[in-house]
Short mmCIF file of C-alpha atoms and ligand atoms in Angstrom, two decimals:
data_model
loop_
_atom_site.label_atom_id
_atom_site.label_comp_id
_atom_site.label_asym_id
_atom_site.label_seq_id
_atom_site.Cartn_x
_atom_site.Cartn_y
_atom_site.Cartn_z
CA MET A 1 82.99 -10.08 -31.90
CA THR A 2 85.66 -12.09 -30.16
CA LYS A 3 84.86 -13.72 -26.99
CA HIS A 4 88.37 -14.26 -26.03
CA PHE A 5 88.79 -11.14 -24.17
CA ARG A 6 86.21 -8.59 -23.44
CA PRO A 7 86.20 -6.78 -20.04
CA HIS A 8 83.90 -4.11 -19.54
CA ASP A 9 85.75 -0.95 -18.53
CA ASP A 10 84.25 2.55 -19.01
CA ALA A 11 87.46 4.33 -17.89
CA PHE A 12 89.80 2.67 -20.44
CA PRO A 13 87.84 0.58 -22.85
CA VAL A 14 89.69 -2.12 -24.33
CA ALA A 15 90.11 -2.18 -28.04
CA GLU A 16 87.25 -4.42 -29.60
CA ASP A 17 89.75 -5.88 -31.78
CA ALA A 18 91.63 -7.13 -28.39
CA PRO A 19 94.25 -10.05 -28.30
CA LEU A 20 93.50 -13.15 -30.26
CA PRO A 21 94.79 -16.35 -29.30
CA LEU A 22 97.79 -17.27 -31.48
CA VAL A 23 97.91 -20.51 -33.85
CA ALA A 24 101.26 -21.37 -35.84
CA ILE A 25 101.28 -24.28 -38.87
CA VAL A 26 104.62 -25.69 -39.22
CA GLY A 27 105.97 -28.42 -41.72
CA ARG A 28 108.15 -28.70 -44.57
CA PRO A 29 107.04 -27.18 -47.89
CA ASN A 30 104.58 -28.89 -50.36
CA VAL A 31 103.03 -31.07 -47.23
CA GLY A 32 100.22 -28.59 -47.82
CA LYS A 33 100.10 -25.64 -45.31
CA SER A 34 99.03 -23.19 -47.50
CA THR A 35 95.72 -25.36 -48.27
CA LEU A 36 95.09 -25.97 -44.82
CA PHE A 37 95.28 -22.18 -43.99
CA ASN A 38 93.00 -21.20 -46.79
CA ARG A 39 90.95 -23.58 -45.30
CA LEU A 40 91.05 -22.89 -41.47
CA ALA A 41 90.51 -19.23 -43.07
CA ARG A 42 87.76 -20.21 -44.71
CA ARG A 43 89.25 -18.38 -47.89
CA LYS A 44 89.24 -19.52 -51.17
CA LEU A 45 92.15 -21.59 -53.17
CA ALA A 46 92.14 -19.09 -55.42
CA ILE A 47 93.05 -15.87 -53.66
CA VAL A 48 91.60 -12.80 -54.92
CA HIS A 49 93.92 -9.69 -55.25
CA ASP A 50 91.43 -6.84 -54.54
CA GLU A 51 94.05 -4.47 -53.49
CA PRO A 52 96.10 -4.11 -56.83
CA GLY A 53 99.59 -4.04 -56.98
CA VAL A 54 100.64 -4.88 -53.16
CA THR A 55 101.94 -7.76 -51.49
CA ARG A 56 100.13 -8.42 -48.55
CA ASP A 57 100.67 -11.04 -46.52
CA ARG A 58 98.36 -13.93 -47.18
CA HIS A 59 99.91 -15.86 -44.26
CA TYR A 60 98.01 -14.14 -41.33
CA ALA A 61 94.48 -14.40 -40.48
CA THR A 62 92.24 -13.98 -38.53
CA THR A 63 89.42 -16.30 -37.90
CA THR A 64 86.70 -18.46 -35.95
CA ALA A 65 85.85 -22.02 -35.09
CA PHE A 66 82.99 -22.82 -33.10
CA GLY A 67 82.51 -19.53 -32.02
CA THR A 68 85.67 -19.06 -30.84
CA ALA A 69 88.19 -16.77 -32.58
CA TYR A 70 91.82 -16.97 -33.10
CA ALA A 71 94.78 -15.79 -35.35
CA ILE A 72 96.26 -18.28 -37.50
CA VAL A 73 99.97 -18.29 -39.19
CA ASP A 74 101.49 -20.20 -41.79
CA THR A 75 104.87 -19.73 -41.05
CA GLY A 76 106.07 -20.40 -44.29
CA GLY A 77 108.36 -24.35 -44.74
CA PHE A 78 111.51 -25.12 -43.55
CA ASP A 79 113.96 -26.30 -45.47
CA PRO A 80 114.28 -29.71 -45.68
CA GLU A 81 117.11 -30.15 -48.10
CA SER A 82 120.23 -29.44 -45.83
CA ASP A 83 122.77 -32.15 -44.57
CA ASP A 84 122.75 -31.51 -41.17
CA PRO A 85 118.80 -30.50 -40.48
CA MET A 86 119.71 -28.81 -37.14
CA LYS A 87 121.74 -26.24 -39.23
CA ALA A 88 118.81 -26.09 -41.68
CA GLY A 89 116.53 -23.83 -40.19
CA ILE A 90 114.37 -26.56 -38.78
CA ALA A 91 115.29 -25.85 -35.24
CA ASP A 92 115.37 -21.60 -35.35
CA HIS A 93 112.02 -22.03 -37.52
CA VAL A 94 109.96 -24.72 -34.90
CA ARG A 95 111.36 -22.63 -31.59
CA ALA A 96 109.86 -19.45 -33.02
CA ALA A 97 106.70 -21.04 -33.37
CA ILE A 98 106.83 -22.48 -30.32
CA LYS A 99 107.87 -19.14 -28.57
CA GLU A 100 105.36 -17.24 -30.45
CA ALA A 101 102.13 -19.53 -30.76
CA ASP A 102 99.87 -20.52 -28.46
CA VAL A 103 99.01 -23.62 -30.46
CA VAL A 104 101.47 -25.30 -32.85
CA VAL A 105 99.96 -27.40 -35.88
CA PHE A 106 102.44 -29.56 -37.25
CA LEU A 107 101.79 -30.86 -40.84
CA SER A 108 103.51 -33.69 -43.06
CA ASP A 109 102.25 -35.04 -46.09
CA GLY A 110 100.51 -38.30 -44.91
CA SER A 111 100.45 -39.52 -48.65
CA SER A 112 104.52 -39.72 -48.31
CA PRO A 113 106.96 -41.61 -45.53
CA VAL A 114 108.08 -39.21 -43.06
CA ILE A 115 111.78 -38.24 -43.58
CA ASP A 116 114.76 -36.97 -41.33
CA ALA A 117 113.36 -33.46 -41.37
CA ASP A 118 109.98 -34.31 -39.96
CA ARG A 119 111.58 -35.67 -37.52
CA VAL A 120 113.71 -33.02 -36.28
CA ALA A 121 110.50 -31.07 -36.01
CA VAL A 122 108.67 -33.36 -33.87
CA ASP A 123 111.78 -34.00 -31.67
CA LEU A 124 111.70 -30.14 -30.86
CA LEU A 125 107.96 -30.23 -30.73
CA ARG A 126 107.68 -33.04 -28.36
CA ARG A 127 109.87 -31.73 -26.00
CA SER A 128 108.72 -28.07 -25.92
CA LYS A 129 105.55 -27.24 -23.22
CA LYS A 130 102.89 -25.89 -25.58
CA PRO A 131 99.95 -27.74 -27.05
CA VAL A 132 100.87 -29.33 -30.43
CA LEU A 133 98.73 -31.19 -32.74
CA TYR A 134 100.13 -33.95 -35.02
CA VAL A 135 98.52 -33.49 -38.53
CA ALA A 136 98.75 -35.86 -41.57
CA ASN A 137 97.64 -34.45 -45.04
CA LYS A 138 96.51 -35.50 -47.96
CA ALA A 139 94.88 -38.53 -46.11
CA ASP A 140 91.84 -37.55 -48.89
CA SER A 141 90.01 -40.98 -48.15
CA PRO A 142 89.43 -43.38 -45.14
CA ARG A 143 92.22 -46.00 -47.05
CA ALA A 144 94.94 -43.46 -46.63
CA ASP A 145 94.66 -42.80 -43.42
CA ALA A 146 96.94 -46.33 -42.55
CA GLU A 147 99.57 -44.31 -44.59
CA ALA A 148 98.97 -40.86 -42.39
CA PHE A 149 99.34 -42.50 -39.13
CA ASP A 150 103.40 -43.61 -39.92
CA LEU A 151 103.60 -40.37 -37.90
CA TYR A 152 103.14 -41.99 -35.18
CA ARG A 153 106.29 -43.79 -35.16
CA LEU A 154 108.29 -40.69 -34.50
CA GLY A 155 106.82 -41.52 -30.96
CA VAL A 156 103.53 -38.84 -30.82
CA ASP A 157 100.47 -39.86 -28.79
CA GLU A 158 97.68 -38.72 -31.23
CA VAL A 159 97.86 -38.13 -35.29
CA PHE A 160 94.68 -36.07 -36.93
CA PRO A 161 94.65 -37.51 -40.69
CA ILE A 162 93.04 -34.92 -42.58
CA SER A 163 92.39 -33.61 -46.39
CA SER A 164 93.38 -29.93 -46.74
CA LEU A 165 91.95 -30.03 -50.18
CA HIS A 166 88.68 -31.85 -49.93
CA GLY A 167 88.13 -30.74 -46.17
CA ARG A 168 88.35 -34.22 -44.85
CA GLY A 169 89.01 -34.16 -40.73
CA ILE A 170 88.75 -30.19 -40.66
CA GLY A 171 86.25 -30.17 -38.52
CA GLU A 172 87.82 -32.77 -35.73
CA LEU A 173 90.91 -30.49 -36.21
CA GLU A 174 89.40 -27.54 -35.41
CA ALA A 175 88.05 -28.48 -32.62
CA ALA A 176 91.20 -30.13 -30.93
CA ILE A 177 92.50 -26.52 -31.70
CA ILE A 178 89.83 -24.69 -30.16
CA GLU A 179 90.01 -27.13 -26.73
CA ARG A 180 93.76 -26.19 -26.80
CA LEU A 181 93.79 -22.62 -26.78
CA PRO A 182 94.01 -20.89 -23.52
CA LYS A 183 91.23 -20.59 -21.33
CA GLU A 184 92.13 -17.37 -19.67
CA PRO A 185 92.89 -14.00 -21.79
CA PRO A 186 96.19 -12.84 -21.51
CA ARG A 187 96.81 -10.43 -18.53
CA GLU A 188 97.67 -6.86 -19.74
CA PRO A 189 99.43 -4.68 -17.08
CA GLU A 190 97.05 -2.33 -15.30
CA GLU A 191 98.29 -0.27 -12.08
CA ASP A 192 95.65 0.92 -9.21
CA GLY A 193 92.97 -1.15 -10.98
CA GLU A 194 93.36 1.06 -14.52
CA LYS A 195 94.37 -0.69 -17.83
CA LEU A 196 97.78 1.11 -19.14
CA LEU A 197 98.52 2.03 -23.02
CA ARG A 198 100.15 -1.00 -24.54
CA VAL A 199 103.14 -0.18 -27.04
CA ALA A 200 104.80 -1.84 -29.45
CA ILE A 201 107.98 -1.18 -31.15
CA VAL A 202 108.10 -3.51 -34.20
CA GLY A 203 110.13 -3.49 -37.21
CA ARG A 204 113.25 -5.45 -39.12
CA PRO A 205 116.09 -5.85 -37.33
CA ASN A 206 119.00 -3.13 -36.83
CA ALA A 207 116.13 -0.78 -37.12
CA GLY A 208 117.18 0.19 -33.54
CA LYS A 209 114.52 -0.72 -31.73
CA SER A 210 116.83 -1.95 -28.75
CA SER A 211 118.89 0.94 -28.87
CA PHE A 212 115.54 2.77 -28.41
CA LEU A 213 114.66 1.08 -25.79
CA ASN A 214 117.61 1.22 -23.90
CA ARG A 215 117.25 4.78 -24.04
CA VAL A 216 114.20 5.30 -22.81
CA LEU A 217 114.03 2.41 -20.63
CA GLY A 218 116.35 3.82 -18.28
CA GLU A 219 113.85 4.14 -14.92
CA ALA A 220 111.65 1.53 -15.95
CA ARG A 221 109.88 -1.14 -14.32
CA MET A 222 109.81 -4.37 -15.28
CA LEU A 223 106.17 -6.34 -15.72
CA VAL A 224 106.61 -10.15 -15.55
CA ASP A 225 103.88 -12.12 -15.93
CA ASP A 226 104.81 -15.40 -14.11
CA ARG A 227 101.82 -17.38 -14.09
CA PRO A 228 102.44 -20.72 -15.03
CA GLY A 229 101.96 -21.54 -18.57
CA THR A 230 103.16 -18.00 -19.88
CA THR A 231 106.36 -17.08 -21.41
CA ARG A 232 108.97 -15.75 -18.75
CA ASP A 233 110.33 -14.29 -21.76
CA ALA A 234 107.62 -11.99 -22.36
CA ILE A 235 108.68 -9.22 -20.24
CA ASP A 236 106.85 -5.68 -20.94
CA ALA A 237 108.44 -2.20 -19.37
CA LEU A 238 106.25 0.56 -17.61
CA VAL A 239 108.06 3.67 -18.42
CA THR A 240 107.30 7.35 -17.09
CA HIS A 241 107.96 9.77 -19.31
CA ASP A 242 106.70 13.36 -18.59
CA GLY A 243 104.89 12.27 -15.74
CA LYS A 244 102.72 10.09 -18.15
CA LYS A 245 102.64 6.19 -18.07
CA TYR A 246 103.19 3.85 -21.33
CA VAL A 247 103.88 0.28 -21.27
CA PHE A 248 106.24 -0.75 -23.89
CA ILE A 249 105.54 -4.64 -24.67
CA ASP A 250 107.96 -7.69 -24.90
CA THR A 251 111.11 -6.11 -24.42
CA ALA A 252 113.17 -8.60 -23.60
CA GLY A 253 112.37 -10.17 -27.01
CA ILE A 254 113.50 -7.06 -28.56
CA ARG A 255 116.40 -7.04 -26.69
CA ARG A 256 117.47 -10.95 -26.61
CA LYS A 257 119.24 -10.16 -29.97
CA SER A 258 118.15 -13.52 -32.02
CA LYS A 259 120.24 -15.60 -33.76
CA VAL A 260 118.48 -16.62 -36.28
CA THR A 261 119.33 -18.69 -39.87
CA LYS A 262 120.78 -16.73 -42.27
CA ALA A 263 118.06 -17.70 -45.02
CA GLU A 264 116.52 -14.45 -45.72
CA ASP A 265 113.22 -15.51 -46.10
CA ALA A 266 113.16 -17.34 -42.68
CA VAL A 267 114.14 -14.82 -41.03
CA GLU A 268 111.70 -12.50 -42.02
CA ALA A 269 108.85 -14.99 -41.84
CA LEU A 270 110.22 -15.44 -38.13
CA GLY A 271 110.35 -11.42 -37.34
CA VAL A 272 106.70 -11.46 -38.88
CA LEU A 273 105.64 -13.90 -36.45
CA SER A 274 107.25 -12.16 -33.40
CA ALA A 275 105.63 -8.61 -34.79
CA ILE A 276 102.20 -10.20 -35.05
CA ARG A 277 102.01 -11.70 -31.11
CA SER A 278 103.55 -7.96 -30.28
CA ILE A 279 100.74 -6.40 -32.44
CA GLU A 280 97.88 -8.39 -30.88
CA ARG A 281 98.52 -6.89 -27.50
CA ALA A 282 99.16 -3.57 -28.51
CA HIS A 283 97.35 -0.49 -28.60
CA VAL A 284 99.51 1.66 -30.34
CA VAL A 285 102.13 0.22 -32.66
CA VAL A 286 105.38 1.77 -33.62
CA VAL A 287 106.84 0.51 -37.00
CA MET A 288 110.77 1.73 -36.70
CA CYS A 289 112.36 1.87 -40.12
CA ASP A 290 115.46 2.48 -40.69
CA VAL A 291 115.65 5.58 -42.76
CA SER A 292 119.02 5.24 -44.73
CA GLU A 293 118.03 1.89 -45.75
CA GLY A 294 114.54 3.01 -46.79
CA VAL A 295 111.06 1.43 -45.72
CA SER A 296 111.11 -2.07 -47.06
CA GLU A 297 108.69 -4.71 -48.00
CA GLN A 298 108.69 -6.27 -44.73
CA ASP A 299 107.96 -2.61 -43.25
CA ALA A 300 105.03 -2.18 -45.37
CA LYS A 301 103.69 -6.29 -44.50
CA ILE A 302 104.30 -5.38 -40.68
CA LEU A 303 102.31 -2.14 -40.64
CA GLY A 304 99.61 -4.00 -43.17
CA LEU A 305 99.23 -6.26 -40.06
CA ALA A 306 98.53 -3.74 -37.65
CA HIS A 307 96.44 -2.00 -40.05
CA ASP A 308 94.51 -5.39 -40.62
CA ARG A 309 94.24 -5.85 -36.92
CA ALA A 310 92.54 -1.96 -36.63
CA ARG A 311 95.38 -1.02 -34.21
CA ALA A 312 96.77 2.94 -33.66
CA MET A 313 100.09 3.38 -35.27
CA ILE A 314 102.79 5.15 -35.72
CA ILE A 315 105.83 5.08 -38.46
CA VAL A 316 108.95 6.14 -37.28
CA LEU A 317 112.30 7.00 -39.35
CA ASN A 318 115.30 6.11 -37.10
CA LYS A 319 118.79 7.07 -38.05
CA SER A 320 117.79 10.46 -39.02
CA ASP A 321 121.76 11.69 -38.17
CA LEU A 322 122.49 9.50 -41.15
CA ILE A 323 120.62 11.74 -43.94
CA ARG A 324 122.38 14.90 -45.20
CA ASP A 325 120.21 17.67 -44.84
CA LYS A 326 116.46 18.54 -44.57
CA LYS A 327 116.05 18.02 -48.03
CA ALA A 328 117.35 14.62 -48.12
CA LEU A 329 115.03 13.86 -44.99
CA ALA A 330 111.72 15.14 -46.43
CA LYS A 331 112.44 13.11 -49.50
CA ALA A 332 113.22 10.07 -47.29
CA GLU A 333 109.48 11.06 -46.00
CA GLU A 334 107.92 11.30 -49.08
CA HIS A 335 109.26 7.94 -49.68
CA ALA A 336 107.90 6.18 -46.89
CA ARG A 337 104.46 7.79 -46.99
CA ASP A 338 104.17 6.70 -51.01
CA LYS A 339 105.20 3.38 -49.90
CA LEU A 340 102.63 2.73 -46.97
CA ALA A 341 100.16 4.88 -48.45
CA PHE A 342 97.31 2.32 -47.76
CA ALA A 343 97.81 3.51 -44.13
CA SER A 344 98.48 7.60 -44.97
CA TYR A 345 96.53 8.12 -41.54
CA ALA A 346 99.50 7.16 -39.64
CA PRO A 347 101.96 9.73 -38.67
CA ILE A 348 105.75 9.98 -39.69
CA VAL A 349 108.24 10.89 -36.99
CA PRO A 350 111.93 11.23 -38.15
CA MET A 351 113.98 10.26 -35.66
CA SER A 352 117.73 9.47 -33.91
CA VAL A 353 117.85 7.33 -30.91
CA LYS A 354 122.02 8.35 -31.51
CA SER A 355 121.74 12.16 -31.27
CA GLY A 356 118.07 11.53 -29.30
CA ARG A 357 116.55 14.02 -31.80
CA GLY A 358 112.94 12.89 -31.66
CA VAL A 359 112.55 10.92 -29.11
CA ALA A 360 110.39 13.49 -27.19
CA GLU A 361 108.44 13.95 -30.64
CA LEU A 362 107.49 10.10 -30.93
CA PHE A 363 106.20 10.23 -27.10
CA ARG A 364 104.22 13.47 -27.77
CA THR A 365 102.92 11.87 -31.02
CA ILE A 366 101.66 8.31 -29.00
CA ASP A 367 99.80 11.02 -26.56
CA GLU A 368 98.23 12.49 -29.86
CA VAL A 369 97.33 8.93 -31.27
CA ARG A 370 96.16 7.51 -28.05
CA THR A 371 94.12 10.34 -27.68
CA GLY A 372 92.29 9.52 -31.19
CA TYR A 373 92.27 5.70 -30.46
CA PHE A 374 90.16 6.34 -27.25
CA HIS A 375 88.25 9.34 -28.42
CA ARG A 376 84.51 9.14 -27.86
CA ALA A 377 82.33 11.95 -29.67
CA THR A 378 79.72 13.15 -27.94
CA THR A 379 75.88 12.52 -29.18
CA GLY A 380 75.64 16.34 -29.88
CA GLU A 381 78.86 16.73 -31.63
CA LEU A 382 77.88 13.74 -34.29
CA ASN A 383 74.64 14.89 -34.78
CA ARG A 384 76.07 18.22 -35.34
CA PHE A 385 78.76 16.77 -37.73
CA PHE A 386 76.16 14.52 -39.52
CA GLU A 387 73.82 17.15 -40.64
CA GLN A 388 76.85 19.24 -42.03
CA VAL A 389 77.63 16.57 -44.00
CA LEU A 390 74.35 15.75 -45.33
CA ASP A 391 73.65 19.27 -46.23
CA THR A 392 77.40 19.52 -48.50
CA ARG A 393 76.90 16.05 -49.66
CA PRO A 394 73.87 13.63 -49.47
CA PRO A 395 74.58 10.38 -50.47
CA PRO A 396 74.22 10.10 -54.40
CA THR A 397 71.30 8.06 -56.11
CA MET A 398 72.26 4.40 -57.16
CA GLY A 399 70.19 3.63 -59.97
CA SER A 400 66.66 3.81 -58.71
CA ARG A 401 67.57 3.83 -55.25
CA ALA A 402 67.87 6.93 -53.44
CA PRO A 403 69.94 5.92 -50.10
CA ARG A 404 69.21 7.92 -47.40
CA LEU A 405 71.28 8.30 -43.95
CA TYR A 406 69.16 8.97 -40.41
CA PHE A 407 71.47 9.42 -38.17
CA ILE A 408 74.89 7.77 -37.53
CA THR A 409 76.58 7.19 -33.85
CA GLN A 410 79.63 5.75 -32.22
CA THR A 411 79.59 2.12 -31.16
CA SER A 412 83.09 1.73 -29.81
CA VAL A 413 86.55 3.39 -29.49
CA ALA A 414 90.18 1.75 -29.87
CA PRO A 415 89.47 2.01 -32.84
CA PRO A 416 86.59 4.70 -33.27
CA THR A 417 83.62 2.87 -35.03
CA PHE A 418 80.37 4.19 -35.73
CA VAL A 419 77.21 3.19 -37.00
CA ALA A 420 75.52 4.88 -39.67
CA MET A 421 71.70 3.90 -40.07
CA SER A 422 70.06 4.22 -43.62
CA ASN A 423 66.83 2.86 -45.66
CA ALA A 424 69.48 1.30 -48.30
CA PRO A 425 72.76 0.58 -47.01
CA GLU A 426 73.89 -1.59 -50.37
CA SER A 427 73.06 1.59 -51.98
CA ILE A 428 75.65 3.85 -50.64
CA HIS A 429 78.64 4.03 -52.96
CA PHE A 430 82.02 3.22 -52.13
CA SER A 431 83.38 6.57 -52.55
CA TYR A 432 80.58 8.24 -50.73
CA GLN A 433 81.90 5.95 -47.82
CA ARG A 434 85.35 7.06 -48.45
CA TYR A 435 84.00 10.54 -47.81
CA VAL A 436 82.06 9.87 -44.64
CA GLN A 437 84.94 8.50 -43.01
CA ASN A 438 87.72 11.37 -44.87
CA GLN A 439 85.00 13.71 -43.46
CA LEU A 440 85.17 12.05 -39.53
CA ARG A 441 88.79 11.92 -39.97
CA LYS A 442 88.67 15.64 -40.58
CA ARG A 443 86.47 16.99 -37.82
CA PHE A 444 87.73 14.44 -35.02
CA GLY A 445 91.58 14.33 -35.54
CA PHE A 446 91.95 10.33 -35.16
CA VAL A 447 95.58 11.10 -35.96
CA GLY A 448 96.94 7.07 -36.47
CA SER A 449 93.77 5.26 -35.89
CA PRO A 450 91.80 3.24 -38.17
CA VAL A 451 88.41 4.41 -38.55
CA ARG A 452 85.36 1.83 -39.42
CA VAL A 453 81.93 3.11 -40.18
CA PHE A 454 79.37 0.28 -40.74
CA TYR A 455 76.27 1.13 -43.02
CA ARG A 456 72.99 -0.37 -41.35
CA GLN A 457 69.53 -1.27 -42.15
CA LYS A 458 66.77 1.02 -40.53
CA ARG A 459 63.38 -0.50 -40.36
CA GLY A 460 60.97 -0.65 -38.20
CA ARG A 461 61.53 -0.75 -34.76
CA GLY A 462 63.62 -3.53 -33.29
CA GLU A 463 64.22 -4.75 -36.91
CA GLU A 464 67.85 -3.87 -38.12
CA LYS A 465 69.79 -5.71 -40.78
CA ARG A 466 73.28 -5.85 -40.29
CA VAL A 467 75.28 -5.03 -43.63
CA ARG A 468 78.98 -5.75 -44.05
CA PRO A 469 80.88 -2.92 -43.49
CA SER A 470 82.89 -1.05 -45.67
CA ARG A 471 87.06 -1.77 -44.84
CA ARG A 472 87.73 -0.97 -48.22
CA PRO A 473 88.13 2.65 -48.20
CA GLU A 474 91.14 2.36 -45.66
CA ASN A 475 92.51 -0.81 -47.21
CA THR A 476 92.86 0.35 -50.52
CA ARG A 477 96.35 0.14 -50.88
CA THR A 478 98.22 1.46 -53.70
CA LYS A 479 101.97 0.94 -54.68
CA GLY A 480 104.58 3.37 -54.03
P1 GDP B 1 102.73 -25.54 -48.79
O1 GDP B 1 103.90 -25.77 -49.35
O2 GDP B 1 103.31 -26.73 -47.44
O3 GDP B 1 102.47 -24.98 -48.27
O4 GDP B 1 101.70 -26.63 -49.21
P2 GDP B 1 100.51 -26.25 -50.55
O5 GDP B 1 99.44 -25.77 -49.68
O6 GDP B 1 100.71 -25.12 -51.43
O7 GDP B 1 100.01 -27.54 -50.99
C1 GDP B 1 101.06 -28.07 -52.01
C2 GDP B 1 100.61 -29.16 -52.97
O8 GDP B 1 100.19 -30.28 -52.17
C3 GDP B 1 99.51 -28.63 -53.90
O9 GDP B 1 99.83 -29.14 -55.08
C4 GDP B 1 98.06 -28.85 -53.08
O10 GDP B 1 97.01 -28.65 -53.76
C5 GDP B 1 98.66 -30.43 -52.63
N1 GDP B 1 97.58 -30.62 -51.50
C6 GDP B 1 97.42 -29.55 -50.18
N2 GDP B 1 97.01 -30.31 -49.38
C7 GDP B 1 96.24 -31.57 -50.12
C8 GDP B 1 95.51 -32.62 -49.74
O11 GDP B 1 94.78 -32.44 -48.98
N3 GDP B 1 95.24 -33.69 -50.56
C9 GDP B 1 95.98 -33.56 -51.88
N4 GDP B 1 95.97 -35.06 -52.64
N5 GDP B 1 96.64 -32.41 -52.44
C10 GDP B 1 97.00 -31.58 -51.14
P1 GDP B 2 117.33 -3.66 -33.47
O1 GDP B 2 117.85 -4.68 -34.32
O2 GDP B 2 116.39 -3.07 -34.17
O3 GDP B 2 117.05 -3.59 -32.37
O4 GDP B 2 118.49 -2.73 -33.49
P2 GDP B 2 119.58 -2.45 -32.89
O5 GDP B 2 119.27 -0.99 -31.58
O6 GDP B 2 120.63 -3.07 -32.42
O7 GDP B 2 120.42 -1.68 -33.27
C1 GDP B 2 121.51 -1.86 -35.06
C2 GDP B 2 122.39 -0.83 -35.23
O8 GDP B 2 121.91 0.58 -35.51
C3 GDP B 2 123.42 -0.45 -34.08
O9 GDP B 2 124.38 -0.64 -34.24
C4 GDP B 2 123.29 1.00 -33.27
O10 GDP B 2 123.76 1.41 -32.77
C5 GDP B 2 122.41 1.55 -34.60
N1 GDP B 2 121.83 2.92 -34.55
C6 GDP B 2 120.55 2.38 -33.81
N2 GDP B 2 119.93 3.91 -33.53
C7 GDP B 2 120.92 4.65 -34.34
C8 GDP B 2 120.65 6.00 -35.01
O11 GDP B 2 119.75 6.82 -34.38
N3 GDP B 2 121.52 6.56 -35.84
C9 GDP B 2 122.61 5.68 -36.16
N4 GDP B 2 123.73 6.26 -36.94
N5 GDP B 2 122.89 4.39 -35.68
C10 GDP B 2 122.01 3.75 -35.12
#
C-alpha cells in the first residue's frame, strides 16, 4: 500500500503499514485547518460517526497524493487571544509540530489581514530546518489571491493561495507536500542484519513512562540516528531482557520532561502528536495508564490510533501499588476493558514500576504479542482451519445470493492479514466476517494483534476483483 518503506526481509518481515511520513497542519482557530484536513484526507465534511458513542480522533488520517502515502494531523489551533503571544502556547505548539512532523503546513486566513499570532508562528517556522509550506486559505477565487499574498509581508519565500472549501489550489499544495517529504525512509534499528522489535511506550503525562524506562534501561545501549536531517533527539534504546532484545523508541523524548503549556487541550493535542510519531515507527505499542486515575479519554484515543494503524498493542495499568487489594484491582481492569472495548484483543497488564511487580509480566506479554504479530500460519493449518469453519457454519444466504468461500490464505504478517476467496464477496454478511475473524484468533492466538481479513472475488483464472475489506468487526467500538 505504501511505497514509502517496504523492504523485503523474510526473516523478520516488516509491517505492511510501515512508518508513514507525517505532515502537520498548524494555524490559529478558524483559518480552515479542519476543512483542509478533510480535503487532504478526502473526507466528507459531514463526518459520519459510524462507530456509535465514541469520540474518535478525527484529526489524524492516512492518505495519499500522486501515489505517495503519508499521515496527516490537524494539530488543533493555537490561542491567538493572549496579551503575550509567546505565552499563549503558540511557541510550544509550533515547536512540537516542527519536532514531530516531516513537513509543516502553516495555514492562515487569506481573506483577512495577518495578525500578531501569525507573525509569531511564522518567525519560529522560518528558523526551523523542517520544510514548511505557507498557505493562505479562503482564496476562493483568483481575485482573492492578492489579499492572500499578504503573507509575503512576513518574509516567506512562497505562498500557496488555496480554497479548502472549494478545492482551489489543492493539487498544487499536495504536489508541494509530496516533493518535500523525506526521500529516504527512517533507518530502523537492526543488529547483524536482523531487524529488531520496536516498542513504543505511550500514554498521558505522569503515567509512569519515564520511571519505567529508568528501571529497564540500566544496561541499555543508546541508538542515535545521526544522519543529516534527522532529529538527534530521537534516541532509541536497545534493551536486553532475559536474553531477548527490544528497542524502546524515542526514549529521550519521553524522559525529557516537556514543559508544555497549561492549556489542557494544547497539552493533549501535542501529546497525541508525539504518540502518533512513535506509533508510526512501532511494532508493539504499550499504552501506559495510571490505574489510580482510571483510563482516560486520551488513553482511549491513543489506543485507537494504534488500532487504526494496525499495530500490536498492550495496555498497562501502572501504579497498581496504589490500589487497595486484589478485588479493587480486578475492578479497575474491568473498567479499563469496558472503556477500551474496541480493542478487546489487547492484553491488560497490571504493573507497579515502583515495586517492580508486573514488569517481568510485561516483557512476557511483549514476547507473546510479538509472536502473534509475526505469526505465519502454514497452508496446511489454514486449510484444516478453513474446512472446520465451513463445516461448523457456512456463510448464510443473503437475499438471493448464496455466497461460497473457496479458500483462505495469509498474505502478510505484522499484522496477520488474510485473503478469503468467494464467488460473492459483497454478500458475506458483516456478522459472518466477524465470526471468521474470531475463529482465526481462537485458532492461532494473535494476542494483542489486529487481524485483517479481505474478501476477494474469485472468477476465471487471473481475473480477480478486489473488494474492500471489512475492517468493521474490529473497528466497532462501544462506549464503556
Ligand atoms: P479551523 O478552526 O482552523 O479548523 O477552521 P475550520 O476548518 O473549522 O473552518 C472555519 C470556518 O472557515 C468554517 O466556517 C469553514 O467553512 C470556513 N472555511 C474553511 N475553508 C474555507 C475556504 O477555503 N473558503 C471559505 N470561504 N471559507 C472557508
Ligand atoms: P511520565 O510522565 O509518564 O514519564 O511519568 P513519570 O515516570 O515521570 O511518573 C510520574 C510520577 O508517578 C512520578 O512521581 C513517579 O515517581 C510516579 N510513579 C511512577 N510509577 C509509579 C508506580 O508504579 N507507583 C507509584 N505509586 N508511583 C509511580
